[in-house]
Amino acid sequence: MTTQFHLGWFMGFSPDEWNEPFANGGAPWDGGFYVEMAKALERACFDFMMVEDTLMVSEAYGHSREVYLKHALMAPKHDPAPLAALMTAATRHIGVVTTMSTMAYPPFMLARLCSTLDHISGGRFGWNIVTTGENASAQNFGMDELPPREIRYDMAEEYLDLVRQLFGSWDKDAVVMDRETGYYADHGKVRTIDFNGKYFKCRGPLNTAPSPQGRPAFFQAGGSPRGKDFAAKHADAIVAVGNGVAGMKKYREDIRSRAVKAGRDPDAIKIFFCITPTLGETEEEAKAKHARMINSDRFIEQSLAFIAGVTDIDFSAFNLDEPLPHMTTNGEQGSLDKFAQWGSGKTLRQLVIEASGGLVSSFELVGTPDQVATKMGEVMEEVGGDGFLITSPSLRMSRRYIIEVTDGLVPALQRKGLVRSAYATSTLRETLAEF
Ligand SMILES: Cc1cc2nc3c(=O)[nH]c(=O)nc-3n(C[C@H](O)[C@H](O)[C@H](O)COP(=O)(O)O)c2cc1C
């Protein structure tokens, strides 16, 4: 029996490839490049595109902005919400998920923006709920430093409670548009929420009409025990970087048992594991391409700067040819643990090379479209579900990479009956729940 699985794509509103031999981009700021990408992914019947976001120009690597700006790494990065409007206006089926931080958006503005985008997209909008993990971002919002993770999740719990109440402040049928009585909306079906919490206070009601999904699809990526509980309680879909096939299976089982404890049906949550396939006409060609990428000085510097940016640890301070000392972070602890392979005795250089795939690869996938499709099917069978979140191994997007996936890998998956060949639903939450 084949296990059919879902596909999503992880990207950012950042420069596409600009200095590779086949690159011709670097300034996608009118949104055209990503609109074109959305159309290509819709042709391949992806469930959704997820647009990541952070709110800073990092200085974590070498106490300087130099490496980040040199490689356009994490900056420049533009606001994903207007891009979501453009992408959904140009498509009809694919979902668009944007990242918005509970630290940065006042809850009322977040609920209003989500409702507006859910309308514009005809019910295809999702919110990636993040609490933010970097001091440099917190300092852009009036704080001297990031609150500890526990407090961030306390705030996020209260935030979710509030925005759910705002989404519920209008009954579904509150807009009546009754020509006879002259009523556009029935005021008896719209209520204040009078929310008065520890961190947030909001009177309500929301001032937007009820959207097609009622609320956006909720996405999350909890890595810590607290984060996993939060995701298991609230998320329609979870994105994660698995630690090999065994790690993926363990993570999925962990989330599903937390969901049961939270009183939810575990099948109502779809878990997407990050992968970064490297594809070639032949296996040799794919391997050569992969080796060329991970051994370049540029890749090593970019990978270290990236992991520094999400952990607030200055990796420029360590010798590349020695093992790392044990460390913890108030940022992305899971990413740090996976990267550092504590106790392995490996040098920093070895760790970076092994973390090939931009630190977001759950397991290695290098080969022809047919080989990679077969491997994806085998892994999904072992893990038990639910989907893969594809992203480019070089931390950069190019038309060529997108086409290799949409016109090489996806058709191979479709021939094996592993992914959908046509959309059967219209809203993002329905698409996620299709199988
Ligand atoms: C695939 C993936 C995508 C993520 N995208 C973002 C993002 O766009 N912005 C952000 O601030 N954090 C992002 N995160 C970080 C998570 O929101 C979360 O903080 C992290 O996984 C650590 O878990 P914890 O918060 O439970 O410690 C992402 C994590 C993963 C695994």
mmCIF file of C-alpha atoms and ligand atoms in Angstrom, residues 10 52-54 99 128 130 132 149 153 221-224 227 239-241 274 332 389, ligand 1:
data_model
loop_
_atom_site.group_PDB
_atom_site.id
_atom_site.type_symbol
_atom_site.label_atom_id
_atom_site.label_comp_id
_atom_site.label_asym_id
_atom_site.label_seq_id
_atom_site.Cartn_x
_atom_site.Cartn_y
_atom_site.Cartn_z
ATOM 1 C CA PHE A 10 9.347 26.863 2.376
ATOM 2 C CA GLU A 52 9.281 32.607 6.506
ATOM 3 C CA ASP A 53 10.050 35.865 8.259
ATOM 4 C CA THR A 54 12.367 37.502 10.776
ATOM 5 C CA THR A 99 4.970 34.046 9.202
ATOM 6 C CA ASN A 128 2.814 30.497 10.684
ATOM 7 C CA VAL A 130 6.168 32.221 15.698
ATOM 8 C CA THR A 132 10.587 35.146 17.614
ATOM 9 C CA ARG A 149 11.115 31.021 25.896
ATOM 10 C CA TYR A 153 4.938 30.798 24.998
ATOM 11 C CA ALA A 221 7.132 24.746 14.299
ATOM 12 C CA GLY A 222 7.592 23.917 17.962
ATOM 13 C CA GLY A 223 10.924 22.294 18.778
ATOM 14 C CA SER A 224 11.097 22.588 22.591
ATOM 15 C CA GLY A 227 6.698 24.568 21.673
ATOM 16 C CA VAL A 239 6.667 22.140 10.044
ATOM 17 C CA ALA A 240 9.764 20.483 11.448
ATOM 18 C CA VAL A 241 13.313 19.486 10.644
ATOM 19 C CA CYS A 274 11.811 19.777 5.653
ATOM 20 C CA GLU A 332 16.277 27.906 18.330
ATOM 21 C CA LEU A 389 8.251 20.769 3.054
HETATM 22 C C1 LIG B 1 10.743 24.775 9.125
HETATM 23 C C2 LIG B 1 10.809 25.847 10.158
HETATM 24 C C3 LIG B 1 10.479 27.152 9.812
HETATM 25 C C4 LIG B 1 10.539 28.190 10.734
HETATM 26 N N1 LIG B 1 10.250 29.464 10.332
HETATM 27 C C5 LIG B 1 10.406 30.489 11.203
HETATM 28 C C6 LIG B 1 10.203 31.839 10.766
HETATM 29 O O1 LIG B 1 9.886 32.106 9.620
HETATM 30 N N2 LIG B 1 10.386 32.815 11.670
HETATM 31 C C7 LIG B 1 10.754 32.581 12.971
HETATM 32 O O2 LIG B 1 10.895 33.534 13.742
HETATM 33 N N3 LIG B 1 10.938 31.299 13.409
HETATM 34 C C8 LIG B 1 10.784 30.268 12.554
HETATM 35 N N4 LIG B 1 11.008 28.976 12.976
HETATM 36 C C9 LIG B 1 11.326 28.738 14.399
HETATM 37 C C10 LIG B 1 10.133 28.151 15.127
HETATM 38 O O3 LIG B 1 9.055 29.051 15.137
HETATM 39 C C11 LIG B 1 10.494 27.746 16.566
HETATM 40 O O4 LIG B 1 10.791 28.859 17.337
HETATM 41 C C12 LIG B 1 11.681 26.818 16.549
HETATM 42 O O5 LIG B 1 11.368 25.670 15.797
HETATM 43 C C13 LIG B 1 12.153 26.444 17.950
HETATM 44 O O6 LIG B 1 11.143 25.849 18.708
HETATM 45 P P1 LIG B 1 10.795 26.392 20.152
HETATM 46 O O7 LIG B 1 10.187 27.761 19.921
HETATM 47 O O8 LIG B 1 9.806 25.412 20.683
HETATM 48 O O9 LIG B 1 12.075 26.457 20.900
HETATM 49 C C14 LIG B 1 10.937 27.922 12.064
HETATM 50 C C15 LIG B 1 11.273 26.610 12.421
HETATM 51 C C16 LIG B 1 11.225 25.589 11.491
HETATM 52 C C17 LIG B 1 11.590 24.203 11.918
#
